[in-house]
């Protein structure tokens, strides 16, 4: 038999559950009424005014409080004079306690069996399991289901804890987004949840994930930073659920996605769509998705119907907004003085109707309730909504030390994730130069204390499988706030530039506005640079260009599919190409001149690595009209370093510039032909079985272009493809039963009565 406490349900949710159970048990239709001042009636079956069945639903934790409340209902019941009076409660009752209630409501309660305690309701749930399944918040938080979720194989997600799951489920309000999300992911096998910051994208993604993990999915794979993790952990034989939270976030804000990252994301989505045992959920902030569509044509591909899977969370109805606010208030154990301020003149209506309404703001206000006096609760709440960043501004200015503030200022320019050692390095450099100006003293103790202060509010720290300690933002909105806030502190930003230790600090987050030139970057994504700061940036970059390392981290998986971070190597070609795409280069002539003159010094490449071919070729194409190149020397230097298919295509771009020289070179160069053969062998050995057909097409194109004999490789791949094809049944794709899809609809409630019930 189930053993629910029912305390994860709000009073309104408990009432709906009770209604559904009693309708099954009694074979009666029960009318539902709004929460709050109900006149003694929660549910009613009425054949006539003199033949009414009235049900009262009471969600309490103990018998004493239950009885005290019911004693206030006696006079109401006497006036109503129902033919039959039924009590349903979340309190577990003894026979003696039932007899006390029977006596209290004599003669309206006909028998002890018309008093349904906790055990009785659980018994009805075992009798009517379809009711249990329809109330997903109930069963999703059961001990059995929680253990099933927690015993799934969890990758890359340290915050998969029982209390976190319970809290997420308890506060979640079922609405059209949940039902629509389930329909879309059942139809397409993937779901893209987009919306404004703090609207609840991650919460919705997690609840849908819990739903599927409770229903047979074996692996939960949390992705961050790159789609490469998904490819590495893909297991054709297991039921897997992938969650890529904020999938265009940090990577897109750093000017552009990695090489071919957009194509790899789309290709993985297409693979998921063809599977019958995989699901993929992606979330992204709406304004970033819009930028991605402008910059990457692939995100508009109609063939994959990506647009059909966009879930607009900004369409919350007023009743859903009300329930979200109500649930947060109800489960927060907020002091009654705050609730009185919220109820005064129905002030909660101003919050619900606010144009900047956001579940994240509600959560953050309640997390910082100790800083707000009860009499100013609503006014502060509205103030945070008027200026959404104000919640972070308040904490930044009033809750943390100057040392911690300076850590965040430097962290913004470096970007996350960042190794703790690198963060400490740049803070030490800043503090040693500007200690007296900002009234700080650097020490290991002071740094550790500041990190502890920022932990779980602004940042979170974690260790990878190689024991590297890494820092990231605790929340994507924090970076947005810091950009907006620090844009107005140009003097501090100048000091950060002066002590920058890493190349990415000087390029990634700065956008220069030249004289009379509007910024090409939205204010919330980049720091605006005045001409004065631009001069500082150029001087810092040009004087230390070769020596400046990168603090950028990327995630990889080791042989045991455990994640670890590695430092991104930035060669001079990588730096120049990265710089050339920056706003600073576009709008600053000194930066353009430096980039051109420096490239002239190194335009004949020596020991170019595979990962640099694309950067070098991009620079050659860009500067081909400004520099006389020695074509054959360049081709000879690059060719032996072709290691991947991407390198091959990057090298091939030079054909358009050096047509005759290129044709002669690839026909005669033994080093080029050997490099291409080895590249094809390596790619063929490592190609995914689902990508074989596309790769065979690539090889045919290489043969046509280079005249290199690759017949043996093609034959081997065709055999692999036929072997894969024997186990592949396309008829099973999209074989889903529309009739079994769950429907979740928010029930109409009277908002005033619901909030009045908080009294």
XYZ file of C-alpha atoms in Angstrom:
759
model
C 0.000 0.000 0.000
C 1.279 3.546 -0.690
C 2.504 5.507 2.317
C 2.233 9.203 1.476
C 2.251 12.020 4.045
C 0.534 14.350 1.501
C 2.553 17.256 2.898
C 4.282 17.870 -0.426
C 0.867 19.019 -1.737
C -0.545 22.472 -1.100
C -4.056 22.614 0.441
C -5.576 23.199 -3.010
C -3.685 20.229 -4.479
C -4.665 18.024 -1.528
C -8.316 18.973 -2.080
C -8.212 17.980 -5.754
C -6.618 14.626 -4.866
C -9.309 14.003 -2.249
C -12.054 14.843 -4.740
C -10.698 12.384 -7.306
C -10.431 9.573 -4.734
C -13.898 10.073 -3.210
C -15.581 10.286 -6.610
C -14.152 6.830 -7.357
C -14.943 5.398 -3.920
C -18.448 6.836 -3.486
C -19.521 6.788 -7.120
C -20.638 10.408 -6.804
C -19.864 13.585 -8.717
C -18.381 16.122 -6.315
C -18.443 19.846 -7.028
C -15.189 21.704 -6.392
C -14.980 25.202 -4.964
C -12.249 27.769 -4.610
C -9.797 27.663 -1.746
C -10.109 29.923 1.266
C -13.340 31.157 2.838
C -15.500 28.204 1.837
C -18.347 28.478 4.346
C -17.578 24.988 5.563
C -17.652 23.389 2.109
C -14.675 22.161 0.118
C -16.512 19.535 -1.978
C -20.239 18.911 -2.390
C -22.669 16.446 -3.935
C -26.171 17.894 -4.027
C -29.399 16.142 -5.052
C -31.399 18.928 -3.402
C -30.804 21.566 -0.727
C -31.919 19.106 1.940
C -29.967 16.131 0.594
C -26.394 17.390 0.380
C -23.162 15.467 0.891
C -20.480 17.899 2.084
C -16.770 17.096 2.217
C -14.228 19.093 4.256
C -10.516 18.642 3.348
C -7.917 19.437 6.001
C -4.167 19.315 5.339
C -2.508 19.306 8.775
C 0.496 17.608 10.402
C -0.981 16.763 13.822
C -4.310 15.879 15.465
C -4.309 18.776 17.945
C -4.188 21.457 15.236
C -6.676 19.504 13.109
C -9.216 19.264 15.936
C -8.772 22.930 16.894
C -9.558 23.954 13.313
C -12.534 21.600 12.995
C -14.048 22.942 16.216
C -14.400 26.258 14.369
C -16.338 24.468 11.603
C -19.084 23.012 13.843
C -21.407 26.031 13.757
C -21.073 26.276 9.965
C -22.062 22.630 9.586
C -25.078 23.062 11.882
C -26.309 25.901 9.638
C -25.761 23.859 6.469
C -27.486 20.751 7.930
C -26.070 18.324 5.344
C -27.505 14.827 4.941
C -23.956 13.518 5.217
C -20.702 15.184 6.325
C -17.313 13.714 5.382
C -13.872 14.723 6.640
C -10.644 13.985 4.749
C -7.300 14.814 6.349
C -3.585 14.236 5.927
C -3.363 13.450 9.669
C -3.045 9.785 10.659
C -5.950 8.966 12.992
C -6.508 6.382 15.745
C -9.963 4.881 16.393
C -10.243 7.059 19.501
C -9.471 10.222 17.556
C -12.070 9.330 14.930
C -14.633 8.877 17.713
C -13.814 12.368 19.039
C -14.541 13.873 15.612
C -17.654 11.731 15.231
C -18.983 13.137 18.524
C -17.992 16.687 17.527
C -20.109 16.588 14.357
C -22.975 14.414 15.581
C -25.367 13.690 13.831
C -23.901 14.832 10.506
C -21.025 12.334 10.308
C -22.914 9.070 9.868
C -20.120 6.640 10.814
C -16.345 6.509 11.513
C -15.936 5.368 7.887
C -16.851 8.902 6.769
C -13.660 10.205 8.389
C -10.766 9.543 6.031
C -7.362 9.887 7.698
C -3.934 9.519 6.153
C -4.034 5.700 6.198
C -7.509 5.630 4.656
C -6.444 7.896 1.795
C -3.376 5.749 1.127
C -5.638 2.709 1.047
C -7.847 4.405 -1.571
C -4.751 5.173 -3.642
C -3.855 1.468 -3.708
C -7.461 0.743 -4.710
C -7.447 3.356 -7.478
C -3.863 3.502 -8.831
C -4.999 5.555 -11.846
C -5.708 8.460 -9.443
C -2.238 8.084 -7.969
C -0.645 8.234 -11.418
C -2.626 11.315 -12.450
C -1.282 13.283 -9.462
C 2.349 13.258 -10.555
C 3.571 15.514 -7.718
C 2.357 12.871 -5.260
C 3.959 9.765 -6.732
C 7.062 11.561 -8.001
C 8.058 12.338 -4.416
C 7.301 8.863 -3.055
C 10.153 6.926 -1.461
C 9.998 4.195 -4.117
C 10.096 6.620 -7.049
C 12.762 8.814 -5.456
C 14.998 5.787 -5.006
C 14.379 4.765 -8.606
C 15.463 8.240 -9.749
C 18.469 8.397 -7.431
C 19.617 4.912 -8.489
C 19.737 5.905 -12.154
C 23.218 6.259 -13.560
C 23.982 9.969 -13.133
C 26.682 11.668 -15.202
C 28.178 15.145 -14.657
C 25.632 16.308 -12.067
C 26.647 16.597 -8.443
C 23.412 18.278 -7.248
C 21.244 15.187 -7.794
C 20.190 14.897 -4.164
C 16.960 13.674 -2.588
C 16.133 16.945 -0.808
C 16.754 18.978 -3.982
C 14.410 16.718 -5.957
C 11.733 16.948 -3.239
C 11.995 20.739 -3.140
C 11.764 21.051 -6.928
C 8.681 18.827 -7.093
C 6.986 20.475 -4.095
C 7.288 24.009 -5.516
C 6.506 23.083 -9.113
C 3.095 24.115 -10.436
C 1.713 21.902 -13.150
C 0.613 23.991 -16.131
C 0.262 23.859 -19.896
C 4.051 24.007 -20.278
C 4.444 20.639 -18.571
C 1.801 18.907 -20.679
C 3.011 20.584 -23.870
C 6.597 19.650 -23.076
C 5.683 15.986 -22.630
C 3.776 15.990 -25.924
C 6.651 17.575 -27.830
C 9.339 15.283 -26.441
C 7.174 12.218 -27.076
C 6.663 13.320 -30.672
C 10.186 14.492 -31.527
C 12.337 12.718 -28.880
C 13.862 16.113 -28.072
C 12.625 19.362 -26.532
C 13.997 22.903 -26.636
C 12.814 25.067 -23.729
C 13.432 28.759 -24.299
C 12.393 31.872 -22.415
C 13.614 34.843 -20.448
C 16.076 34.431 -17.549
C 14.478 33.080 -14.364
C 11.178 32.042 -15.936
C 11.590 28.414 -14.829
C 13.255 26.679 -17.784
C 15.630 24.589 -15.683
C 12.883 23.637 -13.206
C 10.624 22.435 -16.014
C 13.528 20.526 -17.614
C 14.317 18.811 -14.307
C 10.714 17.829 -13.563
C 10.347 16.300 -17.045
C 13.667 14.513 -16.470
C 12.426 13.106 -13.142
C 9.246 11.967 -14.893
C 11.178 9.853 -17.402
C 13.752 8.569 -14.927
C 10.830 7.329 -12.840
C 9.426 5.570 -15.893
C 12.208 3.368 -17.172
C 15.055 5.620 -18.337
C 18.345 4.301 -16.966
C 20.901 7.102 -17.512
C 20.723 10.835 -16.779
C 23.450 12.795 -18.574
C 23.879 16.475 -17.700
C 25.737 18.390 -20.401
C 27.612 21.657 -19.981
C 29.904 23.515 -22.298
C 30.002 21.223 -25.327
C 27.947 18.611 -27.160
C 31.077 16.413 -27.232
C 30.068 14.931 -23.854
C 26.818 13.663 -25.404
C 28.656 11.913 -28.228
C 31.088 10.317 -25.781
C 28.408 8.974 -23.435
C 25.904 7.848 -26.078
C 25.129 4.159 -25.551
C 22.880 2.623 -28.203
C 21.655 -0.158 -25.910
C 20.544 1.938 -22.903
C 17.549 4.182 -22.291
C 19.267 7.551 -21.874
C 18.067 11.065 -21.126
C 20.336 14.014 -21.982
C 19.831 17.461 -20.424
C 21.837 20.311 -22.001
C 21.064 23.261 -19.719
C 21.736 26.773 -21.131
C 23.223 25.099 -24.208
C 23.965 28.374 -26.029
C 24.886 30.314 -22.899
C 28.535 30.783 -22.055
C 29.871 29.433 -25.342
C 27.817 31.766 -27.520
C 28.469 34.788 -25.350
C 32.189 34.215 -25.893
C 31.741 35.529 -29.447
C 31.066 32.231 -31.212
C 30.600 28.514 -30.819
C 33.573 26.191 -31.187
C 34.523 24.908 -34.595
C 31.610 22.973 -36.126
C 29.840 23.019 -32.732
C 26.602 24.223 -34.346
C 26.635 21.362 -36.868
C 27.484 18.826 -34.172
C 24.554 20.004 -32.019
C 22.139 19.686 -34.940
C 23.549 16.299 -35.952
C 23.087 15.004 -32.394
C 19.487 16.262 -32.358
C 18.853 14.418 -35.621
C 20.341 11.249 -34.116
C 18.067 11.540 -31.081
C 15.032 12.038 -33.342
C 15.779 8.705 -35.048
C 16.211 6.772 -31.796
C 13.587 4.877 -29.843
C 15.346 4.853 -26.466
C 16.871 8.343 -26.147
C 15.532 11.727 -25.075
C 17.198 15.145 -25.245
C 16.143 18.294 -23.377
C 17.835 21.621 -24.131
C 17.268 24.965 -22.416
C 18.381 28.406 -23.510
C 17.705 32.033 -22.743
C 15.487 33.574 -25.409
C 17.729 36.497 -26.348
C 20.700 34.163 -26.829
C 18.641 31.874 -29.060
C 17.737 34.897 -31.186
C 21.438 35.817 -31.511
C 22.294 32.241 -32.457
C 19.716 32.226 -35.246
C 21.212 35.394 -36.691
C 24.756 34.046 -36.535
C 24.226 30.346 -37.361
C 21.995 29.486 -40.275
C 21.894 25.854 -39.164
C 19.575 26.720 -36.247
C 16.912 27.699 -38.777
C 17.049 24.397 -40.693
C 13.415 23.452 -41.391
C 14.303 19.799 -41.956
C 14.745 19.130 -38.250
C 11.687 21.179 -37.191
C 13.688 22.838 -34.408
C 11.212 25.718 -34.235
C 8.350 23.308 -33.524
C 10.071 22.289 -30.310
C 10.422 25.768 -28.876
C 8.422 26.076 -25.673
C 7.518 29.667 -24.810
C 7.397 29.847 -21.030
C 6.428 33.523 -21.050
C 2.813 32.589 -21.698
C 2.090 31.747 -18.048
C -1.557 32.371 -17.276
C -2.502 34.517 -14.308
C -3.659 31.495 -12.350
C -0.372 29.675 -12.946
C 1.558 32.752 -11.801
C -0.671 32.849 -8.723
C -0.072 29.190 -7.882
C 3.692 29.546 -8.255
C 3.763 32.510 -5.877
C 1.325 30.782 -3.503
C 3.362 27.550 -3.385
C 6.572 29.427 -2.639
C 4.901 31.387 0.153
C 3.041 28.384 1.574
C 6.082 26.067 1.728
C 8.495 28.774 2.941
C 7.195 28.843 6.553
C 7.175 32.621 6.248
C 6.398 34.573 9.416
C 2.757 35.699 9.576
C 3.789 39.383 9.614
C 5.128 39.042 6.053
C 1.951 37.268 4.940
C -0.205 40.053 6.402
C 1.785 42.600 4.408
C 1.310 40.476 1.279
C -2.458 40.181 1.836
C -3.010 43.839 2.721
C -5.027 45.451 -0.092
C -4.428 42.246 -2.101
C -0.845 43.382 -2.731
C 0.059 39.967 -4.141
C -1.905 40.988 -7.247
C 0.790 43.574 -8.055
C 3.430 40.836 -7.982
C 1.409 38.392 -10.081
C 0.611 41.027 -12.732
C 4.108 42.551 -12.881
C 5.653 42.559 -16.364
C 8.913 41.203 -14.928
C 7.271 38.419 -12.919
C 9.802 35.633 -12.475
C 9.933 32.452 -10.349
C 13.650 33.106 -9.852
C 12.941 36.524 -8.326
C 10.405 34.906 -5.968
C 12.991 32.322 -4.892
C 15.738 34.886 -4.422
C 13.551 37.277 -2.421
C 12.558 34.466 -0.045
C 16.169 33.271 0.243
C 17.135 36.791 1.383
C 14.073 37.419 3.562
C 16.261 38.066 6.608
C 17.376 41.369 5.030
C 13.776 42.610 4.555
C 11.488 43.952 7.270
C 7.908 42.558 7.269
C 6.308 45.975 6.693
C 8.402 46.520 3.528
C 8.013 42.998 2.125
C 5.781 43.882 -0.837
C 7.476 47.208 -1.641
C 10.892 45.507 -1.739
C 9.434 42.657 -3.789
C 8.053 45.126 -6.361
C 11.348 47.008 -6.366
C 13.228 43.812 -7.278
C 10.750 43.146 -10.085
C 11.021 46.718 -11.411
C 14.765 46.210 -11.733
C 15.438 42.475 -11.944
C 19.146 42.879 -11.364
C 18.431 44.686 -8.113
C 18.214 41.418 -6.189
C 21.811 40.655 -7.153
C 22.755 44.305 -6.737
C 21.460 44.266 -3.179
C 23.444 41.151 -2.317
C 26.547 42.404 -4.193
C 26.571 45.812 -2.500
C 25.284 44.883 0.965
C 25.909 41.200 1.608
C 29.498 40.544 0.503
C 32.885 42.119 1.286
C 34.874 44.405 -1.058
C 37.347 41.554 -1.527
C 34.548 39.313 -2.799
C 33.249 42.102 -5.047
C 36.671 42.401 -6.681
C 36.853 38.647 -7.198
C 33.585 38.834 -9.166
C 34.816 41.804 -11.227
C 37.929 39.902 -12.262
C 36.015 36.653 -12.713
C 33.672 38.299 -15.227
C 36.529 39.236 -17.560
C 38.163 35.801 -17.303
C 34.916 33.886 -17.780
C 33.883 30.544 -16.351
C 34.644 27.748 -15.809
C 38.047 28.701 -14.440
C 40.557 26.748 -12.387
C 40.714 27.895 -8.760
C 44.488 28.340 -9.109
C 44.037 30.687 -12.092
C 41.372 32.715 -10.296
C 43.676 33.081 -7.323
C 46.526 34.165 -9.626
C 44.602 37.031 -11.184
C 43.186 38.170 -7.816
C 46.665 38.197 -6.289
C 47.971 40.299 -9.194
C 45.092 42.762 -8.830
C 45.347 43.014 -5.046
C 49.115 43.509 -4.999
C 48.803 46.554 -7.265
C 45.578 48.114 -6.001
C 45.395 47.053 -2.327
C 45.455 50.597 -0.936
C 43.038 51.965 -3.548
C 40.343 49.413 -2.687
C 41.201 48.923 0.976
C 42.030 45.232 0.726
C 44.955 43.058 1.771
C 45.698 39.862 -0.121
C 46.408 36.674 1.758
C 45.578 33.015 1.266
C 43.210 33.225 4.225
C 41.439 36.300 2.830
C 41.044 34.666 -0.573
C 39.648 31.424 0.874
C 37.262 33.360 3.099
C 35.933 35.324 0.117
C 35.443 32.155 -1.919
C 33.486 30.643 0.966
C 31.363 33.798 1.140
C 30.560 33.650 -2.582
C 29.957 29.880 -2.672
C 26.385 28.863 -3.568
C 25.294 32.500 -3.940
C 27.397 33.852 -6.808
C 29.679 30.900 -7.567
C 29.920 27.154 -7.138
C 33.063 25.063 -6.923
C 33.542 21.447 -7.938
C 36.313 18.933 -8.526
C 36.684 16.997 -11.751
C 37.830 13.385 -12.060
C 41.472 14.531 -11.953
C 40.898 16.489 -8.735
C 41.098 19.904 -10.441
C 39.144 22.484 -8.451
C 36.975 24.533 -10.825
C 34.841 27.649 -10.296
C 31.625 28.432 -12.200
C 28.700 30.799 -11.736
C 25.986 29.467 -9.438
C 23.369 30.876 -11.799
C 23.443 32.119 -15.433
C 21.734 35.398 -14.449
C 24.727 36.379 -12.294
C 26.894 36.944 -15.347
C 24.137 39.095 -16.886
C 23.972 41.183 -13.717
C 27.751 41.644 -13.499
C 27.948 42.852 -17.102
C 25.212 45.423 -16.518
C 26.538 46.524 -13.136
C 30.228 46.750 -14.039
C 29.513 48.617 -17.269
C 29.070 51.658 -15.041
C 32.375 51.148 -13.186
C 34.834 52.050 -15.928
C 37.605 52.991 -13.499
C 37.507 49.564 -11.846
C 37.448 47.887 -15.246
C 40.542 49.879 -16.188
C 42.321 48.491 -13.131
C 41.264 44.942 -14.049
C 42.723 45.487 -17.526
C 46.000 46.783 -16.090
C 46.559 43.587 -14.081
C 45.008 41.058 -16.465
C 46.926 37.779 -16.417
C 45.136 35.999 -19.281
C 44.497 36.690 -22.947
C 40.784 35.900 -22.678
C 40.405 38.569 -19.961
C 41.211 41.257 -22.506
C 39.113 40.036 -25.407
C 36.132 37.904 -24.476
C 33.879 40.349 -22.650
C 34.851 43.778 -23.931
C 33.067 45.597 -26.761
C 34.555 48.870 -27.996
C 32.311 51.691 -29.143
C 34.303 53.777 -31.576
C 33.571 57.503 -32.013
C 30.063 57.799 -33.426
C 29.792 54.017 -33.762
C 26.975 52.240 -31.923
C 27.905 49.120 -30.019
C 27.534 45.890 -31.975
C 26.949 43.928 -28.770
C 23.922 43.978 -26.464
C 24.647 45.722 -23.179
C 23.880 42.611 -21.155
C 26.406 40.423 -22.942
C 29.551 42.570 -23.137
C 31.303 45.336 -21.248
C 31.289 48.626 -23.140
C 34.771 50.094 -23.632
C 35.391 53.838 -23.798
C 38.262 55.181 -25.954
C 40.298 55.558 -22.749
C 39.823 51.893 -21.812
C 40.396 50.842 -25.413
C 43.856 52.395 -25.229
C 44.568 50.419 -22.057
C 43.364 47.217 -23.721
C 45.485 47.740 -26.823
C 48.595 48.535 -24.777
C 48.122 45.508 -22.520
C 47.545 43.195 -25.477
C 50.339 44.454 -27.704
C 52.966 44.549 -24.943
C 52.236 41.026 -23.684
C 50.660 39.347 -26.720
C 52.904 36.296 -26.994
C 53.302 35.699 -23.247
C 49.647 35.989 -22.195
C 48.259 32.471 -21.555
C 44.609 31.435 -21.580
C 42.542 30.506 -18.523
C 39.753 29.025 -20.663
C 38.796 25.481 -19.665
C 37.141 22.811 -21.776
C 35.652 19.565 -20.545
C 36.627 16.128 -21.796
C 35.896 12.567 -20.726
C 38.565 10.050 -19.825
C 38.484 6.360 -20.718
C 36.055 5.723 -17.853
C 33.696 8.442 -19.190
C 34.492 10.609 -16.187
C 34.725 14.356 -16.892
C 37.868 16.390 -16.499
C 38.902 19.904 -17.535
C 41.880 20.841 -19.651
C 43.425 24.243 -20.373
C 42.825 25.595 -23.867
C 46.120 26.263 -25.660
C 46.130 29.496 -27.599
C 48.875 29.772 -30.192
C 49.689 33.146 -31.739
C 47.565 32.206 -34.778
C 44.665 31.305 -32.531
C 45.033 34.600 -30.646
C 45.261 36.701 -33.806
C 42.199 35.043 -35.315
C 40.264 35.359 -32.066
C 41.276 39.018 -31.866
C 40.307 39.638 -35.502
C 36.715 38.583 -34.766
C 36.450 40.893 -31.774
C 34.571 44.156 -31.599
C 37.780 45.859 -30.456
C 39.496 44.953 -33.758
C 36.536 46.171 -35.819
C 36.359 49.606 -34.210
C 39.954 50.361 -33.205
C 42.561 51.191 -35.831
C 45.512 50.623 -33.466
C 44.320 47.058 -32.869
C 43.871 46.445 -36.590
C 47.363 47.738 -37.354
C 48.936 45.590 -34.633
C 47.152 42.452 -35.845
C 48.264 42.980 -39.448
C 51.878 43.826 -38.596
C 52.237 40.913 -36.180
C 50.853 38.457 -38.735
C 53.394 39.702 -41.298
C 56.142 38.565 -38.918
C 54.813 34.993 -38.688
C 53.083 34.530 -42.039
C 55.352 31.596 -42.983
C 54.175 28.988 -40.448
C 56.658 26.861 -38.556
C 55.478 23.723 -36.745
C 51.776 24.574 -37.088
C 49.681 22.073 -35.149
C 46.488 20.541 -36.470
C 44.295 22.713 -34.257
C 45.898 25.880 -35.687
C 45.391 25.183 -39.405
C 41.898 26.657 -39.410
C 43.044 29.809 -37.593
C 46.011 30.295 -39.916
C 43.966 29.782 -43.099
C 41.321 32.195 -41.836
C 44.003 34.861 -41.363
C 45.497 34.207 -44.814
C 42.092 34.592 -46.470
C 41.378 37.769 -44.522
C 44.727 39.443 -45.250
C 45.374 38.051 -48.750
C 44.941 41.490 -50.379
C 47.255 43.221 -47.912
C 50.245 40.854 -47.740
C 52.201 39.171 -50.565
C 52.284 35.469 -49.621
C 54.733 32.797 -50.781
C 52.073 30.326 -51.827
C 54.078 27.120 -52.176
C 55.901 27.604 -48.862
C 52.597 28.056 -47.047
C 51.057 24.931 -48.604
C 54.165 22.880 -47.843
C 54.216 24.031 -44.219
C 50.554 23.230 -43.572
C 50.026 19.982 -45.505
C 51.927 17.514 -43.251
C 49.866 18.668 -40.247
C 46.451 17.695 -41.634
C 45.072 15.292 -39.025
C 41.278 15.631 -39.140
C 38.558 16.048 -41.747
C 38.110 19.584 -40.471
C 41.815 20.285 -41.122
C 41.411 18.945 -44.666
C 38.508 21.302 -45.374
C 40.351 24.246 -43.804
C 43.391 23.553 -46.020
C 41.133 23.191 -49.076
C 39.918 26.778 -48.635
C 43.301 27.925 -50.004
C 42.372 26.475 -53.382
C 40.239 29.531 -54.171
C 43.211 31.844 -53.501
C 46.062 29.835 -54.986
C 44.263 27.952 -57.769
C 47.202 26.979 -59.994
C 49.769 26.582 -57.220
C 47.290 24.552 -55.181
C 46.457 22.171 -58.052
C 50.145 21.487 -58.765
C 50.936 21.038 -55.082
C 48.283 18.435 -54.222
C 49.085 16.444 -57.362
C 52.824 16.236 -56.588
C 53.270 16.526 -52.809
C 53.948 13.127 -51.244
C 53.703 14.691 -47.772
C 50.185 15.987 -48.547
C 48.970 12.648 -49.902
C 50.370 10.738 -46.944
C 48.768 13.168 -44.484
C 45.370 12.798 -46.214
C 45.636 8.975 -46.202
C 46.473 8.912 -42.487
C 43.673 11.404 -41.770
C 41.104 9.256 -43.603
C 42.321 6.088 -41.841
C 42.002 7.752 -38.433
C 38.551 9.221 -39.156
C 37.331 5.882 -40.537
C 38.489 4.060 -37.430
C 36.709 6.518 -35.139
C 33.562 7.369 -37.111
C 30.266 6.753 -35.328
C 28.170 4.016 -36.907
C 25.295 6.457 -37.444
C 27.589 8.797 -39.414
C 29.162 6.202 -41.730
C 27.071 7.069 -44.788
C 27.913 10.775 -44.528
C 31.612 9.977 -44.079
C 31.671 7.678 -47.132
C 30.291 10.593 -49.145
C 33.097 12.763 -47.757
C 35.717 10.203 -48.838
C 34.317 10.014 -52.367
C 34.612 13.804 -52.567
C 38.229 13.603 -51.338
C 39.054 10.984 -53.993
C 37.502 13.118 -56.738
C 39.469 16.132 -55.562
C 42.876 14.612 -54.797
C 42.907 11.453 -56.998
C 44.217 9.510 -53.976
C 43.205 5.826 -53.981
C 41.027 5.219 -50.907
C 39.002 2.263 -52.229
C 39.942 -0.095 -49.379
C 38.700 2.357 -46.754
C 35.395 2.790 -48.600
C 34.886 -1.000 -48.849
C 35.514 -1.443 -45.111
C 33.066 1.334 -44.251
C 30.369 -0.070 -46.558
C 30.637 -3.401 -44.718
C 30.263 -1.615 -41.365
C 27.252 0.263 -42.705
C 25.539 -2.913 -43.915
C 26.193 -4.560 -40.546
C 24.638 -1.589 -38.762
C 21.714 -1.549 -41.205
C 20.791 -5.141 -40.351
C 20.103 -4.076 -36.754
C 18.290 -0.875 -37.701
C 14.503 -0.867 -38.082
C 13.263 2.483 -39.433
C 9.645 1.356 -39.006
C 10.064 1.685 -35.243
C 10.782 5.430 -35.420
C 8.013 7.622 -34.051
C 5.891 4.548 -33.144
C 4.206 6.255 -30.241
C 0.691 5.904 -28.917
C -0.945 9.324 -28.912
C -3.674 8.041 -26.591
C -1.326 7.378 -23.643
C 0.140 10.883 -23.507
C -0.517 12.548 -20.205
C -2.611 15.719 -20.093
C -1.907 18.257 -17.376
C -4.156 21.237 -16.974
C -4.171 23.857 -14.297
C -7.469 24.002 -12.439
C -9.324 27.285 -12.291
C -9.054 28.820 -8.855
C -10.182 32.024 -7.325
C -6.942 33.883 -6.578
C -8.258 36.008 -3.759
C -9.632 33.052 -1.800
C -6.471 31.034 -2.388
C -4.256 33.703 -0.851
C -6.761 34.400 1.928
C -6.306 30.770 2.970
C -2.747 31.724 4.037
C -4.326 33.406 7.054
